Short mmCIF file of C-alpha atoms and ligand atoms in Angstrom, two decimals:
data_model
loop_
_atom_site.label_atom_id
_atom_site.label_comp_id
_atom_site.label_asym_id
_atom_site.label_seq_id
_atom_site.Cartn_x
_atom_site.Cartn_y
_atom_site.Cartn_z
CA MET A 1 -33.14 -16.70 25.06
CA ASN A 2 -31.66 -18.18 21.95
CA ASN A 3 -28.74 -20.14 23.33
CA THR A 4 -26.17 -20.62 20.66
CA PHE A 5 -22.54 -20.98 21.62
CA ALA A 6 -20.17 -20.41 24.47
CA ASP A 7 -16.54 -19.66 25.28
CA LEU A 8 -15.61 -21.39 28.52
CA HIS A 9 -12.11 -20.01 29.00
CA ILE A 10 -11.63 -16.25 29.19
CA HIS A 11 -9.16 -14.08 31.09
CA THR A 12 -9.87 -10.50 32.17
CA CYS A 13 -7.64 -7.70 33.44
CA PHE A 14 -8.15 -9.14 36.93
CA SER A 15 -5.55 -11.74 35.96
CA ASP A 16 -3.34 -11.52 32.89
CA GLY A 17 -5.95 -10.58 30.32
CA ILE A 18 -6.02 -7.09 28.90
CA LEU A 19 -9.76 -6.34 28.74
CA THR A 20 -12.05 -5.38 31.60
CA PRO A 21 -15.04 -7.65 32.25
CA GLN A 22 -17.24 -4.96 30.67
CA GLU A 23 -15.13 -4.91 27.52
CA ILE A 24 -15.23 -8.71 27.41
CA ILE A 25 -19.02 -8.72 27.58
CA ASN A 26 -19.38 -6.05 24.89
CA LYS A 27 -17.09 -8.02 22.62
CA ALA A 28 -18.91 -11.27 23.38
CA ASN A 29 -22.19 -9.64 22.46
CA LYS A 30 -20.82 -8.51 19.11
CA LEU A 31 -19.44 -11.98 18.47
CA GLY A 32 -22.81 -13.54 19.25
CA PHE A 33 -21.94 -15.52 22.37
CA SER A 34 -24.73 -16.45 24.75
CA CYS A 35 -22.51 -17.81 27.49
CA LEU A 36 -19.02 -17.14 28.83
CA ALA A 37 -16.96 -18.52 31.67
CA ILE A 38 -14.62 -16.04 33.31
CA THR A 39 -11.57 -18.11 34.25
CA ASP A 40 -8.97 -15.80 35.73
CA HIS A 41 -5.81 -17.30 37.24
CA ASP A 42 -6.27 -17.69 41.02
CA CYS A 43 -8.75 -14.81 41.08
CA ILE A 44 -12.52 -14.31 41.09
CA ASP A 45 -12.68 -10.50 41.12
CA GLY A 46 -13.78 -10.28 37.48
CA ILE A 47 -16.88 -12.42 37.98
CA SER A 48 -19.24 -9.96 39.71
CA PRO A 49 -18.58 -7.08 37.28
CA ALA A 50 -19.01 -9.50 34.36
CA ILE A 51 -22.35 -10.70 35.74
CA SER A 52 -23.59 -7.11 36.26
CA CYS A 53 -22.70 -6.15 32.74
CA SER A 54 -24.02 -9.36 31.18
CA LEU A 55 -27.60 -8.72 32.28
CA LYS A 56 -28.35 -6.14 29.60
CA TYR A 57 -27.22 -8.50 26.85
CA TYR A 58 -28.74 -11.78 28.07
CA ILE A 59 -25.29 -13.30 28.16
CA GLN A 60 -24.91 -15.97 30.79
CA ILE A 61 -21.76 -15.87 32.94
CA ILE A 62 -20.48 -19.07 34.50
CA PRO A 63 -18.46 -18.25 37.63
CA ALA A 64 -15.14 -19.99 37.23
CA VAL A 65 -11.45 -19.93 38.05
CA GLU A 66 -8.20 -21.38 36.70
CA LEU A 67 -5.93 -22.76 39.42
CA THR A 68 -2.30 -23.65 38.80
CA ALA A 69 -1.01 -26.91 40.18
CA GLU A 70 2.15 -28.90 39.74
CA TYR A 71 2.92 -32.59 39.63
CA ASP A 72 6.47 -33.88 39.23
CA ASN A 73 7.62 -30.56 37.72
CA THR A 74 4.74 -30.52 35.27
CA GLU A 75 2.46 -27.51 35.39
CA ILE A 76 -1.21 -28.42 35.42
CA HIS A 77 -4.00 -25.88 35.08
CA ILE A 78 -7.30 -26.87 36.64
CA LEU A 79 -10.47 -25.00 35.74
CA GLY A 80 -13.34 -24.86 38.20
CA TYR A 81 -16.84 -24.21 36.82
CA PHE A 82 -19.98 -23.10 38.66
CA ILE A 83 -17.95 -22.37 41.75
CA ASP A 84 -19.42 -20.72 44.83
CA TYR A 85 -17.04 -17.84 44.25
CA LYS A 86 -18.14 -15.88 47.32
CA ASN A 87 -17.19 -18.65 49.74
CA LYS A 88 -15.09 -17.01 52.50
CA GLN A 89 -12.58 -19.81 52.94
CA PHE A 90 -12.03 -20.00 49.20
CA CYS A 91 -11.52 -16.23 48.94
CA ASN A 92 -8.99 -16.40 51.78
CA LYS A 93 -7.14 -19.15 49.96
CA LEU A 94 -7.03 -17.07 46.76
CA GLU A 95 -5.66 -14.14 48.73
CA ILE A 96 -2.78 -16.33 49.92
CA LEU A 97 -2.11 -17.43 46.34
CA CYS A 98 -2.18 -13.84 45.07
CA ASP A 99 0.18 -12.64 47.81
CA ALA A 100 2.59 -15.40 46.85
CA ARG A 101 2.29 -14.33 43.22
CA ARG A 102 3.31 -10.78 44.19
CA ASP A 103 6.33 -12.02 46.18
CA ARG A 104 7.32 -14.10 43.19
CA ILE A 105 7.40 -11.03 40.94
CA TYR A 106 10.04 -9.44 43.21
CA LYS A 107 12.10 -12.64 43.00
CA MET A 108 11.79 -12.84 39.22
CA VAL A 109 12.68 -9.20 38.78
CA ALA A 110 15.76 -9.67 41.01
CA LYS A 111 16.89 -12.49 38.73
CA LEU A 112 16.28 -10.32 35.66
CA ASN A 113 18.18 -7.43 37.24
CA ALA A 114 21.12 -9.76 37.85
CA LEU A 115 21.22 -10.30 34.08
CA ASP A 116 21.24 -6.52 33.53
CA VAL A 117 17.60 -6.45 32.58
CA ASN A 118 16.64 -3.36 34.47
CA ILE A 119 12.92 -3.46 35.02
CA LYS A 120 11.19 -2.74 38.31
CA ALA A 121 8.76 -5.01 40.17
CA GLU A 122 6.60 -1.94 40.81
CA GLU A 123 6.10 -1.46 37.08
CA VAL A 124 4.90 -5.06 36.75
CA LEU A 125 2.55 -4.72 39.72
CA LYS A 126 1.21 -1.43 38.42
CA LEU A 127 0.50 -2.97 35.02
CA SER A 128 -1.32 -5.92 36.56
CA GLY A 129 -3.52 -3.67 38.69
CA LYS A 130 -6.03 -5.43 40.93
CA GLY A 131 -6.29 -9.20 41.09
CA SER A 132 -3.54 -11.70 40.29
CA VAL A 133 -0.15 -10.88 38.82
CA GLY A 134 1.83 -13.27 36.66
CA ARG A 135 4.50 -13.90 34.12
CA LEU A 136 2.54 -12.43 31.23
CA HIS A 137 2.72 -9.07 33.01
CA VAL A 138 6.48 -9.45 33.38
CA ALA A 139 6.71 -10.32 29.69
CA HIS A 140 4.74 -7.23 28.78
CA VAL A 141 7.06 -4.98 30.81
CA LEU A 142 10.09 -6.60 29.16
CA LEU A 143 8.54 -5.83 25.78
CA ARG A 144 7.62 -2.29 26.75
CA ASN A 145 11.19 -1.60 27.89
CA GLY A 146 12.73 -3.00 24.74
CA TYR A 147 14.38 -6.07 26.28
CA VAL A 148 12.47 -8.41 23.94
CA LYS A 149 10.69 -7.93 20.63
CA THR A 150 7.82 -10.34 21.29
CA ILE A 151 6.03 -11.91 24.25
CA PRO A 152 7.10 -15.47 23.31
CA GLU A 153 10.71 -14.20 23.24
CA ALA A 154 10.32 -13.08 26.88
CA PHE A 155 9.31 -16.62 27.83
CA ASN A 156 11.95 -18.32 25.69
CA LYS A 157 14.79 -16.08 26.80
CA TYR A 158 13.94 -15.33 30.44
CA ILE A 159 10.83 -16.47 32.24
CA GLY A 160 9.67 -19.69 30.58
CA ASN A 161 9.57 -22.78 32.84
CA ASN A 162 13.18 -23.58 31.94
CA GLY A 163 14.35 -19.99 31.63
CA PRO A 164 17.10 -18.42 33.78
CA CYS A 165 14.71 -16.05 35.54
CA TYR A 166 11.88 -18.47 36.22
CA VAL A 167 10.71 -18.63 39.81
CA ASN A 168 8.37 -21.30 41.03
CA ARG A 169 5.15 -20.07 42.51
CA PHE A 170 3.28 -21.31 45.56
CA LYS A 171 2.53 -24.84 44.50
CA LEU A 172 -0.81 -26.55 44.85
CA THR A 173 -0.84 -30.24 44.14
CA PRO A 174 -3.50 -31.28 41.62
CA GLN A 175 -5.28 -33.07 44.46
CA GLU A 176 -5.41 -29.84 46.45
CA ALA A 177 -6.63 -27.79 43.48
CA ILE A 178 -9.39 -30.31 42.74
CA LYS A 179 -10.39 -30.49 46.40
CA ILE A 180 -10.60 -26.69 46.64
CA ILE A 181 -12.90 -26.57 43.61
CA LYS A 182 -15.11 -29.42 44.77
CA LYS A 183 -15.47 -27.92 48.23
CA ILE A 184 -17.19 -24.92 46.66
CA ASN A 185 -19.46 -27.14 44.55
CA GLY A 186 -17.43 -26.60 41.38
CA ILE A 187 -16.71 -28.99 38.56
CA ALA A 188 -12.96 -29.49 38.12
CA VAL A 189 -11.77 -29.66 34.52
CA VAL A 190 -8.23 -30.12 33.27
CA ALA A 191 -7.29 -27.09 31.11
CA HIS A 192 -5.43 -27.37 27.78
CA PRO A 193 -4.22 -30.90 28.61
CA HIS A 194 -1.91 -30.98 25.61
CA SER A 195 0.34 -28.40 27.31
CA MET A 196 1.28 -31.05 29.90
CA ASN A 197 2.46 -33.34 27.13
CA LYS A 198 1.74 -36.35 29.36
CA ASP A 199 -1.62 -37.92 28.73
CA GLU A 200 -1.00 -40.51 31.46
CA LEU A 201 -1.32 -37.64 33.92
CA ILE A 202 -4.93 -37.19 32.85
CA ILE A 203 -5.68 -40.69 34.15
CA LYS A 204 -4.20 -39.66 37.51
CA LEU A 205 -6.33 -36.51 37.50
CA ILE A 206 -9.44 -38.59 36.88
CA LYS A 207 -8.59 -40.62 39.99
CA TYR A 208 -8.17 -37.37 41.91
CA GLY A 209 -11.66 -36.28 40.86
CA ILE A 210 -11.66 -34.16 37.73
CA GLY A 211 -15.02 -34.26 36.03
CA GLY A 212 -14.05 -32.87 32.66
CA ILE A 213 -11.43 -32.16 30.04
CA GLU A 214 -10.88 -29.05 27.95
CA VAL A 215 -11.04 -30.63 24.53
CA TYR A 216 -11.41 -27.47 22.41
CA HIS A 217 -8.48 -25.08 22.83
CA PRO A 218 -6.50 -22.98 20.34
CA ASP A 219 -3.34 -25.00 21.07
CA HIS A 220 -5.04 -28.27 20.10
CA THR A 221 -4.74 -29.44 16.52
CA ARG A 222 -7.62 -31.31 14.97
CA ALA A 223 -5.94 -34.64 15.68
CA VAL A 224 -5.29 -33.69 19.30
CA THR A 225 -8.88 -32.52 19.69
CA LEU A 226 -10.21 -35.80 18.36
CA SER A 227 -7.96 -37.82 20.66
CA TYR A 228 -9.24 -35.90 23.70
CA LEU A 229 -12.83 -36.38 22.54
CA GLU A 230 -12.15 -40.11 22.48
CA MET A 231 -10.65 -39.92 25.93
CA ALA A 232 -13.66 -38.01 27.26
CA LYS A 233 -15.93 -40.72 25.91
CA LYS A 234 -13.83 -43.55 27.30
CA TYR A 235 -13.59 -42.11 30.81
CA ASN A 236 -17.00 -40.47 30.90
CA LEU A 237 -15.64 -36.94 31.25
CA LEU A 238 -17.48 -33.72 30.53
CA VAL A 239 -16.19 -31.89 27.47
CA THR A 240 -15.38 -28.17 27.61
CA GLY A 241 -13.61 -25.67 25.41
CA GLY A 242 -12.64 -22.06 25.13
CA SER A 243 -10.34 -19.54 23.52
CA ASP A 244 -8.09 -18.87 26.58
CA TYR A 245 -8.30 -15.29 25.39
CA HIS A 246 -5.87 -12.88 27.09
CA GLY A 247 -5.84 -10.02 24.59
CA PHE A 248 -2.11 -9.96 24.05
CA GLY A 249 0.86 -12.24 23.85
CA LYS A 250 -0.98 -15.25 22.48
CA LYS A 251 -1.57 -15.05 18.78
CA LYS A 252 -3.62 -18.22 18.51
CA ALA A 253 -5.91 -17.38 21.41
CA GLN A 254 -8.35 -15.00 19.72
CA PHE A 255 -11.75 -14.15 21.15
CA GLY A 256 -14.29 -15.83 18.89
CA GLY A 257 -11.70 -18.38 17.78
CA ILE A 258 -13.36 -21.15 19.77
CA LYS A 259 -17.12 -21.40 19.88
CA VAL A 260 -18.44 -24.44 21.68
CA SER A 261 -21.98 -25.64 21.46
CA TYR A 262 -24.32 -24.57 24.25
CA GLU A 263 -25.09 -28.26 24.67
CA LEU A 264 -21.78 -28.63 26.50
CA VAL A 265 -22.92 -25.95 28.94
CA GLU A 266 -26.18 -27.85 29.49
CA ARG A 267 -24.21 -30.98 30.36
CA LEU A 268 -21.98 -29.05 32.75
CA LYS A 269 -25.07 -27.59 34.37
CA GLN A 270 -26.70 -30.99 34.80
CA SER A 271 -23.55 -32.29 36.43
CA TYR A 272 -23.39 -29.24 38.69
CA VAL A 273 -26.97 -29.70 39.84
CA GLY A 274 -26.19 -33.39 40.40
CA ASN A 275 -23.15 -32.45 42.52
CA LYS A 276 -25.11 -30.00 44.61
CA THR A 277 -27.90 -32.37 45.43
CA ALA A 278 -25.65 -35.41 45.93
P1 AMP B 1 2.08 -17.68 35.77
O1 AMP B 1 0.75 -18.19 36.24
O2 AMP B 1 2.45 -16.37 36.35
O3 AMP B 1 3.19 -18.70 35.91
O4 AMP B 1 1.93 -17.41 34.22
C1 AMP B 1 1.40 -18.39 33.39
C2 AMP B 1 0.74 -17.69 32.26
O5 AMP B 1 1.77 -17.16 31.42
C3 AMP B 1 -0.05 -18.59 31.35
O6 AMP B 1 -1.34 -18.79 31.77
C4 AMP B 1 -0.04 -17.80 30.11
O7 AMP B 1 -1.00 -16.77 30.23
C5 AMP B 1 1.33 -17.17 30.10
N1 AMP B 1 2.31 -17.91 29.29
C6 AMP B 1 3.04 -18.99 29.63
N2 AMP B 1 3.89 -19.33 28.64
C7 AMP B 1 3.68 -18.43 27.63
C8 AMP B 1 4.24 -18.22 26.33
N3 AMP B 1 5.21 -19.01 25.86
N4 AMP B 1 3.75 -17.20 25.59
C9 AMP B 1 2.79 -16.39 26.07
N5 AMP B 1 2.23 -16.53 27.27
C10 AMP B 1 2.66 -17.53 28.05
FE1 FE B 2 -2.73 -16.55 31.53
FE1 FE B 3 -3.98 -22.03 31.45
ZN1 ZN B 4 -6.13 -19.68 30.84
#
């Protein structure tokens, strides 16, 4: 196999992406990727179908997940790579997280209804289908029903972290998220660290056990990317990157927009093997 480049951050319709795993793989093949990590929010249901479909194209799928944590009111996304995604305890934990996500939709919709935004939780849940439901689904229903003109407007006006209809979800601490990932032999990586806007938090995360940092991300400018590369070197962190492709709502996050060298995958793999045998 001619390993070229990878995208290590992809969402499918099993979380808040729009494409099925099959559609993702077909697209990846056309774009020339040899490796993808499926990183749905709090959900692993897209991994098996992606693996099945990848076989005919010789595209490697890294089983992964993106867990949401919070520290001092700052949202932190932790990616887990090479996870044992069939682990029973882990799957039970994800089920709890997904149930809490569903409850949260009802709460958010109640807040929207109180502002005369008359959407139904059922419509959001129907749009999300199987897997995990989230704010991007709510935003899409707001758009569909004419309450906003764009997805960012939905976040700015209603459901962004400081918006009037925001509802906190079941909160994992970063320590818990990292522990969950490590328990299933995964490598914990801090996702799009610039979104936290607090680089000192990365130092804390290193103490808690993250092994890597998502350096290449559509929200990172060149200067930001270089600063995280420096940081990775200084603290001996693995470097990852990906498009964070969802298919809608995020203009910058285009599939094919981030292509990381397969060498980064090799390093992740080496670290994974090291973890397993340690
Ligand atoms: P949730 O996990 O339900 O709180 O939703 C978080 C997800 O919402 C993120 O992973 C993004 O996919 C999406 N999101 C958050 N803020 C924005 C924004 N301003 N524009 C578009 N999508 C966003
Ligand atoms: Fe998302
Ligand atoms: Fe994220
Ligand atoms: Zn993501």
